[in-house]
Every structure is written in C-alpha cells, then in structure tokens.
C-alpha cells in the first residue's frame, strides 16, 4: 500500500524527519507512537502534502505512484485520507456541499460518473449513523461551532464518505472523552477491510484498546526506532518513553 | 446659456443639451456648473480613491439604438419590464401590460419634471441634468401589494455611448413592492451610464430594490440612489456588481420618519483591472430607527475596490440602532481595497457599530478541502461563495438569485453554492 523509504524532511532550517522508513500493507493497522516533538504530525502532514515542509531525501511509494510528486488533492483522489488533529472550521461552507464536490471530483479523477443526489443523501444517512453524528451536524458549516468530539467524529464521517485506501489518523484521540473515543474507534473498525489500511498516530495507548494495531512503531527524533506488536504499546504505557531513550543511548 | 464648446474639448462636448422638461433653473445651473468646474480629482475627499482621468479623456456620444431582444437580460421573467437602450425607451421590448396598482410614465412625456432631486453642486448630477436623455417615473398606488416586481433593464449598445438616465420611484402609503434594476452593455467600448434614482418611500411602505450591474470592463458607471423614507417604512437596496470598468455607486438615504428600517447590502466581485467604489450615506434625522449595512467584496488580479460607508445620527435622533459592516477578500497580491466606515453621532442614546475587515482566504481551510480531494480552484470557489453568499442571500427574489448565479458562472466559471 505505502512504502516510505529513508524519508528526510525539514521545516525552515530544522530537520524533523531523519531517515524514516515504514511499510504498510493492505488490511493492516499500524500505530505510530512517540513523545512530543518526535515528528509524528510532521509525517502525517508530509504524506498529505502540506507545503510548509521540505523533503530533502527519501521516497514514498503509494500503490506504485510517487506520492511526493502528487498534489494534495491528487493524493486524496488516489485514496489517501488524513484525519486532522485540529480539524479546521470553515464558516459558510456546508459539510454536505463540500463532500459532494469532493466525491464528484474524486469520481471524475477516476473517470466515474458523478454520484446522484439520492444516492449521496442515502450515503450521508448511512455514514453519519456510523459515527453517531447528528445528520443536522452533517449539513452544517464545516466544523463551525462543533465540540471537540463532534469535530473528530466529523473527520471519521468524512473518511467513511470518501472510503480511502489509506487513512492516517493524526492524534484522533486527543480531546476525546471515553464515549467519543469509543464511537470514533468503532467507526474506524467498521470501515476496516482487507483492501484498506490505517495508520494511527497517537501519543497514548488508550485509543489502541479500541483500534487494535497489527504493528506498533516508536517514532523518536525523526526515525522509527522500535517496532513490535500491540504489546509494545502497553509496554510504552507502563514504562513511558524514557525507557526507549535510555535503550537508544546504550 | 449653453455649454461652452470653445474651451478645451470635453468628454461631453459632443452632447446636446437635454430637451426634457426640467425646470429652466435646473438646466441653467447644471450647465453653468459644468462650465465652471472640472471633473472631481482625487484631491476631492469624495473621490479620493477613484480616478476619473480616463473618463475625462474619453469622448462620449448619445444615440438611440435598437436591440433584437433582451432575453439574456431578463433577470426576472415574472416582472413588469421596462427596457431602455442607451437611455431611450424601447416600447417593443417592454411589457405590454401593467398591473392596476402601478402607473408609470416616461419623463419625456411629462409636462414638468419636479426639481426635487437635483444636487447642483455635484458634478455627475449636473451632467445628468444637463444631458438627460430619458427617465421613468413609477408610481405605486397606496396600499398596493405588488405581486410581481417591476424591472428596469438598461442596456448600452454601441461605442462610446453615454446614457444620462433617471429613475423616479414613488412608493405609496402602505404599499409593498420590489424593483429590479439591471445595467448591461454590449457592442462597444468606453461606454458610460450616468444614472440618478430618486426614491420616495411613503408611510408604512415597504420597498426593495435589487440592483445588478453587469456592464463591460471598459464601461464607466456612476449611479446615485437618493432615498427618502417616511415613518414606519422599510427600504432595502441590494446591489450586486459583477462587471464594469469603473463603477461608482452612491446610496444616500434620508430617514425622515420614525420607526423606519433601512437595509443596504452590496456584493462586488472584481477581476482584471476593474474598479468599484461604493459610497453610502445614511442620515438618521429622527429617533427610533434601525439601519443595517453589509457590503462584501472579492478582488482578484489588479482590481481595486473602495468602500465608504457613512452613518450620521443627527442631534435629537435618539434610540437609533445603526450597524455597518464591510468585508473584503483579496485573492491576488495585486488587488487593493480602501475601506472607510464612518460614524458621526450627535445624539447620546444610540447603538451604533461598524467594522471593516480585509484579508485573504484561509490557507488552512484550503489545505483541509484539498486533503478531501477538492482542487485548489474548487476550494477557492467554495470559500468565496461562502464569503459572498452572506450578501447574495439577502436577495430574497429567487429569480434574481438564479440570474446572479448564471452571471457568476459565465464570468467566473463557478457556481455559487447556496
């Protein structure tokens, strides 16, 4: 699905990713954990195409395409989805209208017919139920006046609508209470198939109780320094990141 | 007395004095004003940001012309339509029937044109009086509830055409009506519409004006709406400026009766080298009135916009609520806006606010939309529609909104998403 090889990136003069490699196959869930400042969100931003970062070395292969050569929108159209850590409020732009535009532009890119109004509304009803998002919220301005939990559920609702091949959830658990966490995780689990993959970026282990990863990676100082199964997350929870730092120092 | 043609050639030197039945005083004073004064320059506070040099270098002619049809300008097909080409009335293109509660007449057919509207110290007002081609007076009967709007379509046709044109509206007591004015141009460059509207809103009347401007990028358009509101009346003017080279709109509202509501909304979308200047003035002369003003613009390329909104709350006009807001989005680095909201308050028990913002589209929001698969262009379009939509929604007439959407589609190739 995606193969990241020796990725180096900087913002301004500051090097943030220092040779990150990672491969995710279809059907897999990978968790990327790590202390603040390790480069977790930078990785998500670079994969989505944010222009603030400069990639200085390395490659990213996404289903045979050179991901870094694609525009942000073409990455989305190829099936990459980023659930934002801080979803943006866009006053006046309705969630539904923008999603219909998005879906139709993605379809056009894939040389498919636009979605009919009827099918689209049926989809909205079905997918908003998946994350228990009030359909009234679904038709309001994008994230405007939404609570923290509603914003995150809206991210997963959009993910459900767009049905990406690879979803990157950037700190989706931040700011969520336990109920919202369960709803969000439940939505993600229901969307899981053998054809798609998920990268869960998180600081804490608790989300991984609900979204069970196949692999857990520790990102530290711009690199993946340790990879293990889901038990690694528990170990990190118990021992903290200092343990990793100490291990690396030796 | 006549216009002195021996001095330096002037942009109006080809024009003939009006033959309309204006008062001798008005004619005489206007012509002498034009002889004694030059075009306002940017040293004149009212024209500080709008340069008229190019207009002054042009040479305009007045001439009647015919159009095949006005299908493409028919903003609201349900309306009673009056069509003017180069300022001249076109009977064949206008509606044949007229609702019972409306009477209208051409100013050329009147015995005398009342002198109520002239402002003999304002250049374009004098120009209008001196060379007035035609005009129309609409009288809406007392208590009339007009089901369909009245639509005045003004089309410029031919090179260097000037139209000095007038609209007079008398909205009778307790009447309810809406008027659409549409300004278009075709087949020619360097045209000039110089329009004055006088609007009298009687007691308890409710009048809405929807004004659409869609001339060409080489057209000059200067128009002034002078509004007088009697007590308990509601007046709304919605202006959409979607094309035009140099456009200046003056809206002056005198609120002369208590318990009035005044609404002024304007949307302007500019590109290339367009220049659009909206000047508004509300005079709150009496207590217990509310006024609301919302103007929003989107400027691309090297276009420039000017907003000057002034609210004067006169002495003893207590309990006034006056709200004014102007928002601008600059899409290109070369676009500019000069926004100046002004409040002058001489009463002490009033609630007034004004605000002006100028910014760019939110990059974070655009990135967010692109991350969902929208092209940058679609993302811009959605954001611009959301921004300007707040004003376009004020056009309550659905046919007008649909027509505006069509113009946006043809000029900017995007659909306004409501």
mmCIF file of C-alpha atoms in Angstrom, chain B residues 81-334:
data_model
loop_
_atom_site.group_PDB
_atom_site.id
_atom_site.type_symbol
_atom_site.label_atom_id
_atom_site.label_comp_id
_atom_site.label_asym_id
_atom_site.label_seq_id
_atom_site.Cartn_x
_atom_site.Cartn_y
_atom_site.Cartn_z
ATOM 1 C CA UNK B 81 -40.365 45.028 -17.613
ATOM 2 C CA UNK B 82 -39.351 48.429 -18.957
ATOM 3 C CA UNK B 83 -36.400 48.470 -21.323
ATOM 4 C CA UNK B 84 -34.108 51.377 -22.098
ATOM 5 C CA UNK B 85 -31.409 51.201 -24.733
ATOM 6 C CA UNK B 86 -28.751 53.898 -24.441
ATOM 7 C CA UNK B 87 -31.238 55.586 -22.146
ATOM 8 C CA UNK B 88 -34.012 55.674 -24.766
ATOM 9 C CA UNK B 89 -37.221 53.801 -24.119
ATOM 10 C CA UNK B 90 -37.797 50.668 -26.164
ATOM 11 C CA UNK B 91 -41.504 50.102 -26.371
ATOM 12 C CA UNK B 92 -41.319 46.860 -28.332
ATOM 13 C CA UNK B 93 -39.016 45.200 -25.799
ATOM 14 C CA UNK B 94 -41.003 46.356 -22.784
ATOM 15 C CA UNK B 95 -44.018 44.668 -21.209
ATOM 16 C CA UNK B 96 -47.343 45.452 -22.817
ATOM 17 C CA UNK B 97 -49.427 45.199 -19.741
ATOM 18 C CA UNK B 98 -49.090 46.911 -16.441
ATOM 19 C CA UNK B 99 -50.553 45.917 -13.106
ATOM 20 C CA UNK B 100 -53.533 48.013 -11.923
ATOM 21 C CA UNK B 101 -51.744 49.313 -8.877
ATOM 22 C CA UNK B 102 -48.821 50.701 -10.865
ATOM 23 C CA UNK B 103 -48.725 53.723 -13.106
ATOM 24 C CA UNK B 104 -45.622 54.717 -14.900
ATOM 25 C CA UNK B 105 -44.615 57.448 -17.276
ATOM 26 C CA UNK B 106 -41.594 58.469 -19.265
ATOM 27 C CA UNK B 107 -40.044 61.713 -18.087
ATOM 28 C CA UNK B 108 -40.068 62.979 -21.696
ATOM 29 C CA UNK B 109 -43.860 62.736 -21.711
ATOM 30 C CA UNK B 110 -44.356 64.769 -18.581
ATOM 31 C CA UNK B 111 -45.220 68.446 -18.623
ATOM 32 C CA UNK B 112 -42.705 69.178 -15.951
ATOM 33 C CA UNK B 113 -40.058 67.251 -14.064
ATOM 34 C CA UNK B 114 -40.020 68.178 -10.418
ATOM 35 C CA UNK B 115 -36.821 69.704 -9.200
ATOM 36 C CA UNK B 116 -36.668 67.693 -6.029
ATOM 37 C CA UNK B 117 -33.679 65.582 -6.816
ATOM 38 C CA UNK B 118 -31.101 67.889 -8.157
ATOM 39 C CA UNK B 119 -27.902 68.474 -6.319
ATOM 40 C CA UNK B 120 -26.430 71.404 -8.137
ATOM 41 C CA UNK B 121 -23.062 71.108 -6.542
ATOM 42 C CA UNK B 122 -22.345 67.548 -7.590
ATOM 43 C CA UNK B 123 -20.638 67.058 -10.911
ATOM 44 C CA UNK B 124 -22.400 63.938 -12.191
ATOM 45 C CA UNK B 125 -25.739 65.169 -11.001
ATOM 46 C CA UNK B 126 -25.235 68.286 -13.096
ATOM 47 C CA UNK B 127 -24.077 66.174 -16.017
ATOM 48 C CA UNK B 128 -27.240 64.125 -15.680
ATOM 49 C CA UNK B 129 -29.458 67.213 -15.592
ATOM 50 C CA UNK B 130 -27.696 68.930 -18.476
ATOM 51 C CA UNK B 131 -27.845 65.988 -20.866
ATOM 52 C CA UNK B 132 -30.731 63.914 -19.554
ATOM 53 C CA UNK B 133 -31.854 61.550 -22.303
ATOM 54 C CA UNK B 134 -34.855 59.930 -20.705
ATOM 55 C CA UNK B 135 -36.168 58.648 -17.452
ATOM 56 C CA UNK B 136 -39.035 56.793 -15.958
ATOM 57 C CA UNK B 137 -41.323 57.560 -13.080
ATOM 58 C CA UNK B 138 -43.002 54.706 -11.265
ATOM 59 C CA UNK B 139 -45.946 55.396 -9.025
ATOM 60 C CA UNK B 140 -47.003 52.568 -6.787
ATOM 61 C CA UNK B 141 -50.532 53.122 -5.518
ATOM 62 C CA UNK B 142 -51.290 53.485 -1.832
ATOM 63 C CA UNK B 143 -51.930 50.111 -0.204
ATOM 64 C CA UNK B 144 -50.818 48.283 -3.329
ATOM 65 C CA UNK B 145 -49.317 44.904 -2.640
ATOM 66 C CA UNK B 146 -47.435 44.212 -5.852
ATOM 67 C CA UNK B 147 -47.226 40.523 -6.517
ATOM 68 C CA UNK B 148 -44.517 40.706 -9.133
ATOM 69 C CA UNK B 149 -41.531 43.010 -9.303
ATOM 70 C CA UNK B 150 -41.056 45.926 -11.661
ATOM 71 C CA UNK B 151 -37.925 45.543 -13.689
ATOM 72 C CA UNK B 152 -35.951 48.294 -15.389
ATOM 73 C CA UNK B 153 -33.421 46.961 -17.867
ATOM 74 C CA UNK B 154 -30.849 49.464 -19.095
ATOM 75 C CA UNK B 155 -28.597 48.389 -21.950
ATOM 76 C CA UNK B 156 -25.759 50.320 -23.561
ATOM 77 C CA UNK B 157 -25.264 49.439 -27.205
ATOM 78 C CA UNK B 158 -22.513 50.919 -29.388
ATOM 79 C CA UNK B 159 -19.117 52.508 -29.000
ATOM 80 C CA UNK B 160 -18.612 55.494 -26.703
ATOM 81 C CA UNK B 161 -22.290 55.708 -25.849
ATOM 82 C CA UNK B 162 -23.297 57.780 -22.849
ATOM 83 C CA UNK B 163 -26.667 57.451 -21.203
ATOM 84 C CA UNK B 164 -27.786 60.106 -18.768
ATOM 85 C CA UNK B 165 -30.784 58.414 -17.285
ATOM 86 C CA UNK B 166 -33.168 58.824 -14.383
ATOM 87 C CA UNK B 167 -35.447 56.665 -12.346
ATOM 88 C CA UNK B 168 -38.096 58.097 -10.049
ATOM 89 C CA UNK B 169 -39.981 55.814 -7.703
ATOM 90 C CA UNK B 170 -42.860 56.873 -5.528
ATOM 91 C CA UNK B 171 -43.904 54.025 -3.263
ATOM 92 C CA UNK B 172 -47.380 54.913 -1.948
ATOM 93 C CA UNK B 173 -48.521 54.674 1.636
ATOM 94 C CA UNK B 174 -48.704 51.119 2.970
ATOM 95 C CA UNK B 175 -47.612 49.712 -0.370
ATOM 96 C CA UNK B 176 -45.317 46.766 -0.822
ATOM 97 C CA UNK B 177 -43.223 46.434 -3.948
ATOM 98 C CA UNK B 178 -39.928 45.396 -5.297
ATOM 99 C CA UNK B 179 -37.977 46.908 -8.136
ATOM 100 C CA UNK B 180 -35.154 45.337 -10.070
ATOM 101 C CA UNK B 181 -32.692 47.442 -11.994
ATOM 102 C CA UNK B 182 -30.278 45.763 -14.373
ATOM 103 C CA UNK B 183 -27.419 47.517 -16.149
ATOM 104 C CA UNK B 184 -25.837 45.809 -19.129
ATOM 105 C CA UNK B 185 -23.784 46.736 -22.149
ATOM 106 C CA UNK B 186 -22.892 45.233 -25.479
ATOM 107 C CA UNK B 187 -21.301 46.011 -28.844
ATOM 108 C CA UNK B 188 -18.874 48.661 -27.867
ATOM 109 C CA UNK B 189 -16.148 50.067 -25.739
ATOM 110 C CA UNK B 190 -15.822 53.073 -23.473
ATOM 111 C CA UNK B 191 -19.481 53.444 -22.665
ATOM 112 C CA UNK B 192 -20.840 55.459 -19.796
ATOM 113 C CA UNK B 193 -24.000 55.082 -17.720
ATOM 114 C CA UNK B 194 -24.734 58.077 -15.537
ATOM 115 C CA UNK B 195 -27.868 57.284 -13.613
ATOM 116 C CA UNK B 196 -29.758 59.042 -10.869
ATOM 117 C CA UNK B 197 -32.610 57.455 -8.984
ATOM 118 C CA UNK B 198 -34.950 59.267 -6.693
ATOM 119 C CA UNK B 199 -36.885 57.040 -4.370
ATOM 120 C CA UNK B 200 -39.639 58.170 -2.064
ATOM 121 C CA UNK B 201 -40.905 55.623 0.390
ATOM 122 C CA UNK B 202 -44.157 56.803 1.956
ATOM 123 C CA UNK B 203 -45.542 55.963 5.405
ATOM 124 C CA UNK B 204 -45.807 52.242 6.161
ATOM 125 C CA UNK B 205 -44.481 51.340 2.738
ATOM 126 C CA UNK B 206 -42.068 48.551 2.111
ATOM 127 C CA UNK B 207 -39.821 48.840 -0.915
ATOM 128 C CA UNK B 208 -36.993 46.598 -2.055
ATOM 129 C CA UNK B 209 -34.562 47.415 -4.837
ATOM 130 C CA UNK B 210 -32.331 44.771 -6.347
ATOM 131 C CA UNK B 211 -29.643 46.345 -8.485
ATOM 132 C CA UNK B 212 -27.491 44.259 -10.823
ATOM 133 C CA UNK B 213 -24.515 45.704 -12.627
ATOM 134 C CA UNK B 214 -23.049 43.698 -15.445
ATOM 135 C CA UNK B 215 -21.602 46.080 -17.987
ATOM 136 C CA UNK B 216 -18.209 45.513 -19.612
ATOM 137 C CA UNK B 217 -14.701 46.039 -18.339
ATOM 138 C CA UNK B 218 -14.441 49.231 -20.391
ATOM 139 C CA UNK B 219 -17.696 50.754 -19.146
ATOM 140 C CA UNK B 220 -17.939 53.684 -16.778
ATOM 141 C CA UNK B 221 -20.914 53.545 -14.480
ATOM 142 C CA UNK B 222 -21.820 56.214 -11.995
ATOM 143 C CA UNK B 223 -25.117 55.973 -10.238
ATOM 144 C CA UNK B 224 -26.775 57.593 -7.307
ATOM 145 C CA UNK B 225 -29.828 56.453 -5.418
ATOM 146 C CA UNK B 226 -31.377 59.172 -3.307
ATOM 147 C CA UNK B 227 -33.870 57.721 -0.907
ATOM 148 C CA UNK B 228 -36.310 59.396 1.408
ATOM 149 C CA UNK B 229 -38.138 57.340 3.978
ATOM 150 C CA UNK B 230 -41.314 58.441 5.741
ATOM 151 C CA UNK B 231 -42.332 56.943 9.075
ATOM 152 C CA UNK B 232 -42.798 53.208 9.611
ATOM 153 C CA UNK B 233 -41.313 52.423 6.228
ATOM 154 C CA UNK B 234 -38.860 49.717 5.285
ATOM 155 C CA UNK B 235 -36.376 50.243 2.485
ATOM 156 C CA UNK B 236 -33.895 47.686 1.217
ATOM 157 C CA UNK B 237 -31.326 48.057 -1.517
ATOM 158 C CA UNK B 238 -29.266 45.049 -2.601
ATOM 159 C CA UNK B 239 -26.504 45.770 -5.088
ATOM 160 C CA UNK B 240 -24.548 43.136 -6.971
ATOM 161 C CA UNK B 241 -21.665 44.475 -9.049
ATOM 162 C CA UNK B 242 -20.385 41.649 -11.192
ATOM 163 C CA UNK B 243 -18.816 43.508 -14.086
ATOM 164 C CA UNK B 244 -17.960 47.061 -15.110
ATOM 165 C CA UNK B 245 -14.766 49.005 -15.700
ATOM 166 C CA UNK B 246 -15.126 51.898 -13.335
ATOM 167 C CA UNK B 247 -18.211 51.685 -11.158
ATOM 168 C CA UNK B 248 -19.256 54.224 -8.584
ATOM 169 C CA UNK B 249 -22.410 53.673 -6.569
ATOM 170 C CA UNK B 250 -23.729 56.360 -4.269
ATOM 171 C CA UNK B 251 -26.592 55.441 -1.999
ATOM 172 C CA UNK B 252 -27.918 58.284 0.102
ATOM 173 C CA UNK B 253 -30.769 57.570 2.466
ATOM 174 C CA UNK B 254 -32.566 60.243 4.427
ATOM 175 C CA UNK B 255 -34.561 58.644 7.169
ATOM 176 C CA UNK B 256 -37.100 61.360 7.811
ATOM 177 C CA UNK B 257 -39.740 59.449 9.771
ATOM 178 C CA UNK B 258 -39.643 57.444 12.978
ATOM 179 C CA UNK B 259 -39.711 53.652 13.225
ATOM 180 C CA UNK B 260 -38.036 53.052 9.900
ATOM 181 C CA UNK B 261 -35.840 50.188 8.884
ATOM 182 C CA UNK B 262 -33.139 50.644 6.282
ATOM 183 C CA UNK B 263 -31.160 47.776 4.776
ATOM 184 C CA UNK B 264 -28.240 48.218 2.430
ATOM 185 C CA UNK B 265 -26.395 45.202 1.105
ATOM 186 C CA UNK B 266 -23.755 45.026 -1.542
ATOM 187 C CA UNK B 267 -21.686 42.312 -3.171
ATOM 188 C CA UNK B 268 -18.860 43.079 -5.555
ATOM 189 C CA UNK B 269 -16.700 40.538 -7.337
ATOM 190 C CA UNK B 270 -13.875 42.017 -9.334
ATOM 191 C CA UNK B 271 -11.118 40.831 -11.569
ATOM 192 C CA UNK B 272 -8.596 42.181 -14.060
ATOM 193 C CA UNK B 273 -8.371 45.967 -13.722
ATOM 194 C CA UNK B 274 -11.897 46.650 -12.558
ATOM 195 C CA UNK B 275 -12.517 49.435 -10.092
ATOM 196 C CA UNK B 276 -15.655 49.504 -7.962
ATOM 197 C CA UNK B 277 -16.432 52.219 -5.460
ATOM 198 C CA UNK B 278 -19.419 52.024 -3.113
ATOM 199 C CA UNK B 279 -20.265 55.172 -1.205
ATOM 200 C CA UNK B 280 -23.211 55.044 1.162
ATOM 201 C CA UNK B 281 -24.669 57.649 3.469
ATOM 202 C CA UNK B 282 -27.485 57.211 5.941
ATOM 203 C CA UNK B 283 -28.854 60.298 7.572
ATOM 204 C CA UNK B 284 -30.740 59.402 10.709
ATOM 205 C CA UNK B 285 -32.668 62.613 11.056
ATOM 206 C CA UNK B 286 -35.255 61.377 13.553
ATOM 207 C CA UNK B 287 -35.331 58.985 16.550
ATOM 208 C CA UNK B 288 -36.274 55.312 16.832
ATOM 209 C CA UNK B 289 -34.910 53.899 13.594
ATOM 210 C CA UNK B 290 -32.670 50.992 12.652
ATOM 211 C CA UNK B 291 -30.242 50.716 9.767
ATOM 212 C CA UNK B 292 -28.247 47.707 8.689
ATOM 213 C CA UNK B 293 -25.478 47.699 6.157
ATOM 214 C CA UNK B 294 -23.465 44.779 4.827
ATOM 215 C CA UNK B 295 -21.064 45.118 1.907
ATOM 216 C CA UNK B 296 -18.701 42.370 0.900
ATOM 217 C CA UNK B 297 -16.231 42.090 -1.926
ATOM 218 C CA UNK B 298 -13.810 39.689 -3.510
ATOM 219 C CA UNK B 299 -10.967 41.168 -5.518
ATOM 220 C CA UNK B 300 -8.752 39.291 -7.919
ATOM 221 C CA UNK B 301 -5.942 40.299 -10.281
ATOM 222 C CA UNK B 302 -5.215 44.041 -10.277
ATOM 223 C CA UNK B 303 -8.713 45.125 -9.343
ATOM 224 C CA UNK B 304 -9.423 47.782 -6.768
ATOM 225 C CA UNK B 305 -12.400 48.377 -4.542
ATOM 226 C CA UNK B 306 -13.444 51.294 -2.425
ATOM 227 C CA UNK B 307 -15.986 51.262 0.352
ATOM 228 C CA UNK B 308 -17.016 54.388 2.138
ATOM 229 C CA UNK B 309 -19.986 53.989 4.415
ATOM 230 C CA UNK B 310 -21.141 56.876 6.483
ATOM 231 C CA UNK B 311 -23.856 56.986 9.093
ATOM 232 C CA UNK B 312 -24.842 60.303 10.583
ATOM 233 C CA UNK B 313 -27.051 60.297 13.634
ATOM 234 C CA UNK B 314 -28.290 63.849 13.920
ATOM 235 C CA UNK B 315 -28.935 65.726 17.115
ATOM 236 C CA UNK B 316 -32.036 64.502 18.954
ATOM 237 C CA UNK B 317 -32.254 61.365 16.805
ATOM 238 C CA UNK B 318 -32.207 59.161 19.898
ATOM 239 C CA UNK B 319 -32.691 55.380 20.090
ATOM 240 C CA UNK B 320 -31.016 54.702 16.777
ATOM 241 C CA UNK B 321 -29.517 51.305 16.055
ATOM 242 C CA UNK B 322 -27.077 51.520 13.174
ATOM 243 C CA UNK B 323 -24.929 48.583 12.164
ATOM 244 C CA UNK B 324 -22.447 48.657 9.360
ATOM 245 C CA UNK B 325 -20.029 46.052 8.154
ATOM 246 C CA UNK B 326 -17.648 45.785 5.220
ATOM 247 C CA UNK B 327 -15.616 42.679 4.470
ATOM 248 C CA UNK B 328 -13.098 42.144 1.710
ATOM 249 C CA UNK B 329 -11.138 39.200 0.458
ATOM 250 C CA UNK B 330 -8.126 39.790 -1.736
ATOM 251 C CA UNK B 331 -7.393 36.808 -3.931
ATOM 252 C CA UNK B 332 -4.322 38.201 -5.627
ATOM 253 C CA UNK B 333 -1.331 40.096 -4.296
ATOM 254 C CA UNK B 334 -2.028 42.947 -6.702
#
